[in-house]
Coordinates of C-alpha atoms in Angstrom, one line a residue:
X12 CA 0.0 0.0 0.0
X13 CA 1.4 3.3 -1.0
X14 CA 0.6 6.7 0.4
X15 CA 2.0 10.1 -0.1
X16 CA 2.8 12.5 2.7
X17 CA 1.4 16.0 2.4
X18 CA 3.8 18.7 1.5
X19 CA 6.6 16.3 0.5
X20 CA 8.5 18.2 -2.2
X21 CA 11.7 16.9 -3.8
X22 CA 14.8 19.1 -3.3
X23 CA 18.3 19.4 -4.9
X24 CA 21.6 20.3 -3.4
X25 CA 23.0 22.7 -6.1
X26 CA 26.6 21.9 -5.0
X27 CA 26.5 18.2 -5.4
X28 CA 23.4 17.9 -7.8
X29 CA 22.1 15.3 -5.4
X30 CA 18.3 15.0 -5.5
X31 CA 16.3 14.1 -2.4
X32 CA 12.6 13.2 -2.1
X33 CA 12.1 15.6 0.8
X34 CA 13.9 17.9 3.3
X35 CA 13.4 15.2 5.9
X36 CA 15.0 12.5 3.9
X37 CA 17.9 14.8 3.1
X38 CA 18.4 15.6 6.8
X39 CA 18.0 11.9 7.9
X40 CA 20.7 10.8 5.4
X41 CA 23.0 13.8 5.5
X42 CA 25.7 12.3 7.7
X43 CA 26.1 9.5 5.2
X44 CA 25.9 11.7 2.1
X45 CA 27.6 14.9 3.1
X46 CA 29.7 13.7 6.0
X47 CA 28.0 16.1 8.4
X48 CA 24.6 16.3 10.0
X49 CA 22.2 18.8 8.4
X50 CA 19.2 19.9 10.5
X51 CA 15.9 19.7 8.5
X52 CA 14.8 23.1 9.9
X53 CA 17.9 24.8 8.7
X54 CA 17.7 23.1 5.3
X55 CA 14.2 24.4 5.0
X56 CA 15.3 27.9 5.9
X57 CA 18.0 27.7 3.3
X58 CA 15.4 26.7 0.7
X59 CA 13.1 29.6 1.8
X60 CA 16.1 31.9 1.3
X61 CA 16.4 33.0 5.0
X62 CA 20.0 31.6 4.6
X63 CA 22.1 31.6 1.4
X64 CA 23.9 28.4 2.4
X65 CA 24.0 25.8 5.2
X66 CA 27.4 24.4 6.0
X67 CA 28.5 25.4 2.5
X68 CA 25.5 23.7 0.7
X69 CA 22.7 25.4 -1.2
X70 CA 19.3 23.7 -1.5
X71 CA 16.3 24.5 -3.7
X72 CA 13.0 22.8 -4.4
X73 CA 12.9 21.0 -7.7
X74 CA 9.8 22.9 -8.6
X75 CA 11.7 26.2 -8.4
X76 CA 14.3 25.2 -11.0
X77 CA 14.1 26.7 -14.5
X78 CA 13.4 24.3 -17.4
X79 CA 17.1 24.7 -18.4
X80 CA 18.3 23.7 -15.0
X81 CA 15.8 20.8 -14.8
X82 CA 17.3 19.4 -18.1
X83 CA 20.9 20.3 -17.2
X84 CA 20.8 18.5 -13.8
X85 CA 19.0 15.4 -15.3
X86 CA 16.1 15.8 -12.8
X87 CA 13.7 13.5 -14.5
X88 CA 16.1 10.6 -14.4
X89 CA 17.1 11.3 -10.8
X90 CA 13.5 11.4 -9.7
X91 CA 12.8 8.1 -11.4
X92 CA 15.9 6.6 -9.7
X93 CA 14.7 7.8 -6.3
X94 CA 11.2 6.4 -7.0
X95 CA 12.7 3.1 -7.8
X96 CA 15.0 3.1 -4.8
X97 CA 12.3 4.2 -2.3
X98 CA 9.4 2.4 -4.0
X99 CA 7.7 5.9 -3.7

């Protein structure tokens, strides 16, 4: 049985081009991926532009990318990969 959480929006780290299914998932896996813990509240504030960066990383919602950025970063393929990995 699949269900979708409300307000779950995929994000991208512009530094690494890593795509995450949500801010929470990014935070939960940040130590493994970035080598440092990233607090979900601070990631969210970075996305909302209250901070430019968080520990040197810049995050943005996928929906806020331009079409050119969407294509350049291979977002469609990365989202498909995430869906397959997470069975989302």
